[in-house]
PDB file of C-alpha atoms in Angstrom:
ATOM      1  CA  MET A  27       6.972 126.640 -27.464  1.00  0.00           C
ATOM      2  CA  HIS A  28       5.839 125.981 -30.786  1.00  0.00           C
ATOM      3  CA  CYS A  29       5.253 129.943 -31.321  1.00  0.00           C
ATOM      4  CA  LEU A  30       9.233 130.451 -29.378  1.00  0.00           C
ATOM      5  CA  THR A  31      10.728 128.258 -31.800  1.00  0.00           C
ATOM      6  CA  THR A  32       9.078 129.671 -34.546  1.00  0.00           C
ATOM      7  CA  LEU A  33      10.056 133.157 -33.657  1.00  0.00           C
ATOM      8  CA  VAL A  34      13.703 131.884 -32.964  1.00  0.00           C
ATOM      9  CA  ALA A  35      14.133 130.163 -36.478  1.00  0.00           C
ATOM     10  CA  LEU A  36      12.797 133.647 -38.046  1.00  0.00           C
ATOM     11  CA  ALA A  37      15.231 135.779 -35.847  1.00  0.00           C
ATOM     12  CA  LEU A  38      18.029 134.029 -37.334  1.00  0.00           C
ATOM     13  CA  PRO A  39      18.910 135.081 -40.636  1.00  0.00           C
ATOM     14  CA  LEU A  40      18.751 138.418 -38.637  1.00  0.00           C
ATOM     15  CA  LEU A  41      21.880 138.272 -36.464  1.00  0.00           C
ATOM     16  CA  ALA A  42      24.713 139.336 -37.850  1.00  0.00           C
ATOM     17  CA  VAL A  43      27.833 136.816 -38.268  1.00  0.00           C
ATOM     18  CA  ALA A  44      31.241 137.555 -37.950  1.00  0.00           C
ATOM     19  CA  GLN A  45      33.040 136.573 -41.465  1.00  0.00           C
ATOM     20  CA  ASN A  46      36.713 135.933 -42.151  1.00  0.00           C
ATOM     21  CA  THR A  47      37.809 137.488 -45.259  1.00  0.00           C
ATOM     22  CA  THR A  48      41.631 136.376 -46.319  1.00  0.00           C
ATOM     23  CA  ILE A  49      44.532 138.698 -47.971  1.00  0.00           C
ATOM     24  CA  GLN A  50      47.607 137.243 -49.629  1.00  0.00           C
ATOM     25  CA  VAL A  51      51.035 139.357 -48.849  1.00  0.00           C
ATOM     26  CA  GLY A  52      52.718 139.512 -51.873  1.00  0.00           C
ATOM     27  CA  GLY A  53      52.946 136.819 -54.631  1.00  0.00           C
ATOM     28  CA  THR A  54      55.571 135.707 -57.453  1.00  0.00           C
ATOM     29  CA  ALA A  55      57.334 137.253 -60.527  1.00  0.00           C
ATOM     30  CA  THR A  56      55.231 134.372 -62.451  1.00  0.00           C
ATOM     31  CA  GLU A  57      51.465 135.347 -61.066  1.00  0.00           C
ATOM     32  CA  PRO A  58      49.512 137.589 -62.032  1.00  0.00           C
ATOM     33  CA  GLY A  59      50.016 140.788 -60.054  1.00  0.00           C
ATOM     34  CA  GLY A  60      53.844 140.208 -59.883  1.00  0.00           C
ATOM     35  CA  ILE A  61      55.590 140.046 -56.871  1.00  0.00           C
ATOM     36  CA  PHE A  62      54.232 143.486 -55.266  1.00  0.00           C
ATOM     37  CA  GLN A  63      50.397 143.064 -54.621  1.00  0.00           C
ATOM     38  CA  PHE A  64      47.933 142.671 -52.198  1.00  0.00           C
ATOM     39  CA  ASN A  65      45.215 139.999 -53.405  1.00  0.00           C
ATOM     40  CA  PRO A  66      42.538 140.870 -52.836  1.00  0.00           C
ATOM     41  CA  ALA A  67      43.417 144.230 -53.201  1.00  0.00           C
ATOM     42  CA  ASN A  68      40.201 145.451 -51.954  1.00  0.00           C
ATOM     43  CA  VAL A  69      37.652 143.603 -49.857  1.00  0.00           C
ATOM     44  CA  THR A  70      34.356 144.509 -47.915  1.00  0.00           C
ATOM     45  CA  ALA A  71      33.869 144.014 -44.682  1.00  0.00           C
ATOM     46  CA  SER A  72      31.609 144.979 -41.575  1.00  0.00           C
ATOM     47  CA  VAL A  73      32.230 145.364 -38.172  1.00  0.00           C
ATOM     48  CA  GLY A  74      33.231 142.671 -36.131  1.00  0.00           C
ATOM     49  CA  ASP A  75      34.923 140.835 -39.171  1.00  0.00           C
ATOM     50  CA  VAL A  76      38.093 139.445 -39.571  1.00  0.00           C
ATOM     51  CA  ILE A  77      41.275 140.322 -42.216  1.00  0.00           C
ATOM     52  CA  THR A  78      43.299 137.712 -42.102  1.00  0.00           C
ATOM     53  CA  PHE A  79      46.793 138.672 -43.792  1.00  0.00           C
ATOM     54  CA  GLU A  80      48.820 135.852 -45.197  1.00  0.00           C
ATOM     55  CA  PHE A  81      52.476 136.221 -45.822  1.00  0.00           C
ATOM     56  CA  SER A  82      52.722 133.875 -48.724  1.00  0.00           C
ATOM     57  CA  GLY A  83      54.692 135.810 -50.857  1.00  0.00           C
ATOM     58  CA  ALA A  84      58.075 134.001 -51.061  1.00  0.00           C
ATOM     59  CA  PRO A  85      60.556 134.753 -51.363  1.00  0.00           C
ATOM     60  CA  GLY A  86      59.302 138.216 -49.819  1.00  0.00           C
ATOM     61  CA  ASN A  87      59.918 140.987 -47.088  1.00  0.00           C
ATOM     62  CA  HIS A  88      56.550 142.834 -46.500  1.00  0.00           C
ATOM     63  CA  SER A  89      53.958 144.668 -43.958  1.00  0.00           C
ATOM     64  CA  ILE A  90      50.512 145.878 -43.451  1.00  0.00           C
ATOM     65  CA  THR A  91      50.860 149.807 -42.590  1.00  0.00           C
ATOM     66  CA  GLN A  92      47.523 151.709 -42.493  1.00  0.00           C
ATOM     67  CA  SER A  93      47.692 155.275 -44.633  1.00  0.00           C
ATOM     68  CA  SER A  94      45.235 157.686 -45.965  1.00  0.00           C
ATOM     69  CA  LEU A  95      43.630 158.269 -49.555  1.00  0.00           C
ATOM     70  CA  ALA A  96      45.669 161.591 -49.739  1.00  0.00           C
ATOM     71  CA  ASN A  97      49.046 159.621 -48.690  1.00  0.00           C
ATOM     72  CA  PRO A  98      48.903 156.304 -49.902  1.00  0.00           C
ATOM     73  CA  CYS A  99      52.842 155.123 -49.091  1.00  0.00           C
ATOM     74  CA  THR A 100      52.968 157.479 -45.503  1.00  0.00           C
ATOM     75  CA  PRO A 101      51.741 155.907 -42.078  1.00  0.00           C
ATOM     76  CA  LEU A 102      48.775 157.127 -40.850  1.00  0.00           C
ATOM     77  CA  SER A 103      49.044 158.998 -37.322  1.00  0.00           C
ATOM     78  CA  GLY A 104      47.176 156.739 -34.833  1.00  0.00           C
ATOM     79  CA  GLY A 105      47.233 153.737 -37.835  1.00  0.00           C
ATOM     80  CA  PHE A 106      47.697 150.001 -37.235  1.00  0.00           C
ATOM     81  CA  ASP A 107      51.489 148.441 -38.524  1.00  0.00           C
ATOM     82  CA  SER A 108      52.616 144.402 -38.604  1.00  0.00           C
ATOM     83  CA  GLY A 109      55.815 145.156 -39.009  1.00  0.00           C
ATOM     84  CA  TRP A 110      57.884 143.528 -41.263  1.00  0.00           C
ATOM     85  CA  VAL A 111      57.729 139.562 -42.168  1.00  0.00           C
ATOM     86  CA  PHE A 112      60.465 138.033 -44.027  1.00  0.00           C
ATOM     87  CA  ILE A 113      60.358 134.774 -45.867  1.00  0.00           C
ATOM     88  CA  PRO A 114      63.547 133.178 -47.428  1.00  0.00           C
ATOM     89  CA  GLY A 115      62.007 131.388 -50.231  1.00  0.00           C
ATOM     90  CA  PRO A 116      58.986 129.142 -50.853  1.00  0.00           C
ATOM     91  CA  GLY A 117      57.787 126.208 -49.077  1.00  0.00           C
ATOM     92  CA  THR A 118      57.723 127.415 -45.780  1.00  0.00           C
ATOM     93  CA  PRO A 119      54.567 127.595 -43.623  1.00  0.00           C
ATOM     94  CA  ALA A 120      53.133 131.518 -43.950  1.00  0.00           C
ATOM     95  CA  PRO A 121      52.210 133.640 -40.695  1.00  0.00           C
ATOM     96  CA  GLN A 122      48.849 135.418 -40.790  1.00  0.00           C
ATOM     97  CA  TRP A 123      47.934 138.445 -39.463  1.00  0.00           C
ATOM     98  CA  ASN A 124      44.545 138.886 -38.207  1.00  0.00           C
ATOM     99  CA  LEU A 125      42.865 142.427 -38.137  1.00  0.00           C
ATOM    100  CA  THR A 126      39.245 142.893 -36.823  1.00  0.00           C
ATOM    101  CA  VAL A 127      37.193 145.376 -38.339  1.00  0.00           C
ATOM    102  CA  THR A 128      36.033 148.281 -36.027  1.00  0.00           C
ATOM    103  CA  ASN A 129      34.362 150.572 -38.043  1.00  0.00           C
ATOM    104  CA  ALA A 130      32.854 149.799 -41.457  1.00  0.00           C
ATOM    105  CA  SER A 131      31.301 153.423 -41.927  1.00  0.00           C
ATOM    106  CA  SER A 132      34.566 154.916 -44.026  1.00  0.00           C
ATOM    107  CA  PRO A 133      37.278 152.921 -45.885  1.00  0.00           C
ATOM    108  CA  ILE A 134      40.744 151.540 -44.299  1.00  0.00           C
ATOM    109  CA  TRP A 135      43.461 152.048 -46.667  1.00  0.00           C
ATOM    110  CA  PHE A 136      46.783 150.568 -46.141  1.00  0.00           C
ATOM    111  CA  TYR A 137      50.583 149.848 -48.010  1.00  0.00           C
ATOM    112  CA  CYS A 138      53.590 148.073 -47.851  1.00  0.00           C
ATOM    113  CA  LYS A 139      56.365 150.236 -46.733  1.00  0.00           C
ATOM    114  CA  GLN A 140      59.188 147.613 -48.009  1.00  0.00           C
ATOM    115  CA  LEU A 141      61.671 149.695 -49.926  1.00  0.00           C
ATOM    116  CA  VAL A 142      64.277 147.014 -51.161  1.00  0.00           C
ATOM    117  CA  PRO A 143      64.458 146.520 -53.998  1.00  0.00           C
ATOM    118  CA  SER A 144      62.430 149.823 -54.701  1.00  0.00           C
ATOM    119  CA  PRO A 145      59.474 151.026 -53.186  1.00  0.00           C
ATOM    120  CA  HIS A 146      56.438 148.507 -53.051  1.00  0.00           C
ATOM    121  CA  CYS A 147      54.156 151.286 -52.331  1.00  0.00           C
ATOM    122  CA  LYS A 148      54.786 152.917 -55.563  1.00  0.00           C
ATOM    123  CA  ALA A 149      55.109 149.522 -57.052  1.00  0.00           C
ATOM    124  CA  GLY A 150      51.117 149.136 -56.800  1.00  0.00           C
ATOM    125  CA  MET A 151      51.405 146.684 -53.094  1.00  0.00           C
ATOM    126  CA  ILE A 152      48.561 148.824 -51.713  1.00  0.00           C
ATOM    127  CA  GLY A 153      45.041 148.124 -50.359  1.00  0.00           C
ATOM    128  CA  ALA A 154      41.662 148.691 -48.684  1.00  0.00           C
ATOM    129  CA  ILE A 155      38.815 147.354 -46.601  1.00  0.00           C
ATOM    130  CA  ASN A 156      35.312 149.048 -48.499  1.00  0.00           C
ATOM    131  CA  ALA A 157      36.922 151.310 -50.494  1.00  0.00           C
ATOM    132  CA  PRO A 158      34.386 152.376 -53.444  1.00  0.00           C
ATOM    133  CA  THR A 159      34.877 151.495 -56.826  1.00  0.00           C
ATOM    134  CA  THR A 160      33.793 154.953 -58.052  1.00  0.00           C
ATOM    135  CA  GLY A 161      34.132 158.201 -57.413  1.00  0.00           C
ATOM    136  CA  SER A 162      36.802 160.762 -55.835  1.00  0.00           C
ATOM    137  CA  ALA A 163      37.456 158.140 -53.316  1.00  0.00           C
ATOM    138  CA  SER A 164      37.157 155.503 -55.263  1.00  0.00           C
ATOM    139  CA  PHE A 165      40.441 152.368 -54.933  1.00  0.00           C
ATOM    140  CA  ASP A 166      41.358 153.999 -58.593  1.00  0.00           C
ATOM    141  CA  THR A 167      41.858 157.122 -57.024  1.00  0.00           C
ATOM    142  CA  PHE A 168      44.113 155.767 -54.458  1.00  0.00           C
ATOM    143  CA  ILE A 169      45.922 153.800 -56.772  1.00  0.00           C
ATOM    144  CA  SER A 170      46.494 156.932 -58.660  1.00  0.00           C
ATOM    145  CA  ASN A 171      47.908 158.933 -55.905  1.00  0.00           C
ATOM    146  CA  ALA A 172      50.313 156.097 -54.901  1.00  0.00           C
ATOM    147  CA  GLU A 173      51.685 156.114 -58.743  1.00  0.00           C
ATOM    148  CA  ALA A 174      52.104 159.816 -58.179  1.00  0.00           C
ATOM    149  CA  PHE A 175      53.536 159.577 -54.840  1.00  0.00           C
ATOM    150  CA  SER A 176      57.288 160.944 -54.671  1.00  0.00           C
ATOM    151  CA  GLY A 177      60.303 160.714 -52.155  1.00  0.00           C
ATOM    152  CA  THR A 178      60.627 157.745 -49.726  1.00  0.00           C
ATOM    153  CA  PRO A 179      57.678 155.851 -48.029  1.00  0.00           C
ATOM    154  CA  GLY A 180      57.025 156.266 -44.082  1.00  0.00           C
ATOM    155  CA  GLN A 181      59.038 153.720 -41.715  1.00  0.00           C
ATOM    156  CA  GLU A 182      57.436 154.114 -38.548  1.00  0.00           C
ATOM    157  CA  VAL A 183      56.025 151.251 -36.981  1.00  0.00           C
ATOM    158  CA  GLY A 184      52.785 151.743 -35.879  1.00  0.00           C
ATOM    159  CA  ALA A 185      50.707 150.036 -33.528  1.00  0.00           C
ATOM    160  CA  LEU A 186      48.378 147.304 -33.382  1.00  0.00           C
ATOM    161  CA  VAL A 187      45.298 148.815 -32.753  1.00  0.00           C
ATOM    162  CA  GLY A 188      44.431 151.318 -35.333  1.00  0.00           C
ATOM    163  CA  GLN A 189      41.775 153.810 -36.814  1.00  0.00           C
ATOM    164  CA  ASP A 190      38.820 151.467 -37.550  1.00  0.00           C
ATOM    165  CA  ALA A 191      40.492 148.261 -36.893  1.00  0.00           C
ATOM    166  CA  SER A 192      43.009 146.258 -34.547  1.00  0.00           C
ATOM    167  CA  ALA A 193      44.834 143.639 -34.078  1.00  0.00           C
ATOM    168  CA  SER A 194      45.594 141.449 -31.180  1.00  0.00           C
ATOM    169  CA  ALA A 195      48.882 140.056 -31.686  1.00  0.00           C
ATOM    170  CA  ALA A 196      51.574 140.463 -33.910  1.00  0.00           C
ATOM    171  CA  PRO A 197      52.062 137.873 -37.096  1.00  0.00           C
ATOM    172  CA  GLY A 198      52.181 134.409 -36.470  1.00  0.00           C
ATOM    173  CA  PRO A 199      53.109 131.920 -35.758  1.00  0.00           C
ATOM    174  CA  ILE A 200      56.533 132.551 -36.630  1.00  0.00           C
ATOM    175  CA  PRO A 201      58.394 128.813 -38.357  1.00  0.00           C
ATOM    176  CA  SER A 202      61.770 128.804 -38.886  1.00  0.00           C
ATOM    177  CA  GLY A 203      63.674 130.568 -41.101  1.00  0.00           C
ATOM    178  CA  VAL A 204      61.200 133.278 -40.571  1.00  0.00           C
ATOM    179  CA  THR A 205      61.824 136.606 -39.523  1.00  0.00           C
ATOM    180  CA  LEU A 206      59.622 139.196 -37.444  1.00  0.00           C
ATOM    181  CA  PHE A 207      60.928 142.529 -37.058  1.00  0.00           C
ATOM    182  CA  GLY A 208      59.555 146.037 -36.024  1.00  0.00           C
ATOM    183  CA  SER A 209      56.189 144.608 -34.989  1.00  0.00           C
ATOM    184  CA  PRO A 210      54.939 146.544 -32.349  1.00  0.00           C
ATOM    185  CA  ALA A 211      53.909 145.195 -28.534  1.00  0.00           C
ATOM    186  CA  ALA A 212      50.896 144.024 -27.662  1.00  0.00           C
ATOM    187  CA  SER A 213      50.581 146.398 -25.156  1.00  0.00           C
ATOM    188  CA  ALA A 214      51.549 149.252 -27.490  1.00  0.00           C
ATOM    189  CA  THR A 215      49.027 151.686 -28.414  1.00  0.00           C
ATOM    190  CA  ALA A 216      48.202 154.272 -31.445  1.00  0.00           C
ATOM    191  CA  THR A 217      49.089 158.108 -31.001  1.00  0.00           C
ATOM    192  CA  ALA A 218      45.834 159.891 -31.046  1.00  0.00           C
ATOM    193  CA  PRO A 219      45.453 161.554 -34.765  1.00  0.00           C
ATOM    194  CA  ALA A 220      45.546 164.837 -35.072  1.00  0.00           C
ATOM    195  CA  ALA A 221      42.821 166.952 -35.896  1.00  0.00           C
ATOM    196  CA  GLY A 222      41.044 166.269 -38.689  1.00  0.00           C
ATOM    197  CA  SER A 223      43.022 163.150 -39.049  1.00  0.00           C
ATOM    198  CA  SER A 224      41.621 159.976 -40.752  1.00  0.00           C
ATOM    199  CA  GLY A 225      41.743 157.337 -42.964  1.00  0.00           C
ATOM    200  CA  SER A 226      39.576 158.466 -45.779  1.00  0.00           C
ATOM    201  CA  GLY A 227      41.625 162.106 -45.175  1.00  0.00           C
ATOM    202  CA  SER A 228      45.007 163.534 -46.119  1.00  0.00           C
ATOM    203  CA  GLY A 229      45.987 162.989 -42.606  1.00  0.00           C
ATOM    204  CA  SER A 230      49.772 161.639 -42.458  1.00  0.00           C
ATOM    205  CA  SER A 231      52.262 161.375 -39.599  1.00  0.00           C
ATOM    206  CA  SER A 232      55.859 163.210 -39.599  1.00  0.00           C
ATOM    207  CA  THR A 233      59.172 161.554 -40.923  1.00  0.00           C
ATOM    208  CA  SER A 234      60.617 163.694 -38.225  1.00  0.00           C
ATOM    209  CA  PRO A 235      60.186 164.486 -34.944  1.00  0.00           C
ATOM    210  CA  SER A 236      57.683 168.037 -34.146  1.00  0.00           C
ATOM    211  CA  GLY A 237      59.490 168.735 -31.437  1.00  0.00           C
ATOM    212  CA  SER A 238      62.112 168.197 -28.648  1.00  0.00           C
ATOM    213  CA  ALA A 239      61.285 167.536 -25.204  1.00  0.00           C
ATOM    214  CA  SER A 240      62.297 170.002 -22.201  1.00  0.00           C
ATOM    215  CA  GLY A 241      64.124 168.673 -19.319  1.00  0.00           C
ATOM    216  CA  ALA A 242      66.679 165.728 -18.814  1.00  0.00           C
ATOM    217  CA  GLY A 243      64.283 163.074 -19.979  1.00  0.00           C
ATOM    218  CA  THR A 244      64.280 161.748 -23.762  1.00  0.00           C
ATOM    219  CA  SER A 245      60.828 162.270 -25.297  1.00  0.00           C
ATOM    220  CA  SER A 246      58.896 158.533 -26.011  1.00  0.00           C
ATOM    221  CA  ALA A 247      58.988 160.675 -29.914  1.00  0.00           C
ATOM    222  CA  ALA A 248      61.931 160.719 -29.950  1.00  0.00           C
ATOM    223  CA  LEU A 249      63.037 156.849 -28.745  1.00  0.00           C
ATOM    224  CA  ASN A 250      59.760 155.490 -30.876  1.00  0.00           C
ATOM    225  CA  LEU A 251      61.527 157.745 -34.086  1.00  0.00           C
ATOM    226  CA  ARG A 252      65.060 155.985 -33.441  1.00  0.00           C
ATOM    227  CA  ALA A 253      63.432 152.371 -32.894  1.00  0.00           C
ATOM    228  CA  SER A 254      61.309 153.058 -36.123  1.00  0.00           C
ATOM    229  CA  GLY A 255      64.879 154.479 -37.967  1.00  0.00           C
ATOM    230  CA  PHE A 256      66.668 150.827 -36.573  1.00  0.00           C
ATOM    231  CA  TRP A 257      64.074 148.997 -37.499  1.00  0.00           C
ATOM    232  CA  ALA A 258      63.792 150.461 -41.146  1.00  0.00           C
ATOM    233  CA  GLY A 259      67.469 149.817 -41.560  1.00  0.00           C
ATOM    234  CA  VAL A 260      66.931 145.756 -40.460  1.00  0.00           C
ATOM    235  CA  ALA A 261      64.425 145.743 -43.083  1.00  0.00           C
ATOM    236  CA  MET A 262      66.520 147.513 -45.938  1.00  0.00           C
ATOM    237  CA  ILE A 263      69.393 145.037 -45.178  1.00  0.00           C
ATOM    238  CA  MET A 264      67.474 141.967 -45.500  1.00  0.00           C
ATOM    239  CA  GLY A 265      64.903 142.874 -48.148  1.00  0.00           C
ATOM    240  CA  VAL A 266      68.642 143.887 -50.592  1.00  0.00           C
ATOM    241  CA  ALA A 267      68.236 140.744 -52.304  1.00  0.00           C
ATOM    242  CA  LEU A 268      64.400 139.470 -51.787  1.00  0.00           C
ATOM    243  CA  ALA A 269      61.534 141.284 -52.626  1.00  0.00           C
TER     244      ALA A 269
END
């Protein structure tokens, strides 16, 4: 029995223990980094670790949307998405969104897709999990690609389950005065990525449908596109006066 106890004691340090890391979503104009930031912007995590995004920037209107190294401001096909969380002002309890890492072998990239008062992604509201600090696929490269982005950041509504990470629920709890909109349903699953698409590559989803369905039925792609457009419009309206 003594030997067994000793072996168990020696094995305990070898057991992988899931860690929880908190990332603040949004900031204030007076704090370092300003309004448009994820803080910290790049974290390290292992499989099974939970990243808790806390919507603490108030006032604020932000999302956590998976993208790719090559296209930081475009939703990744098959990527995760929190939807927009609108915080009217300070003093409001911050909703949280828990994302579990399912594959730690490659970086996970994300951005805020809010457009008002200007695209948050181009302003530097981007983040990563397990991004290298050096090399051509580093977080600095991700920043440079976001700064060089031209056009309108993608507004599609993604899914709770993304590439290499997943959530089981929408952000919450939602206190009085806070609004959650454009969030994927709990049953929603991500669209399978196109061949060659990955979070670390150039894969991205299109902002327009690739084709139309034949027959009398309306394609699910068209329905998703209309829903995305609707929620993007709502996000813009509610973000006119707030970051």
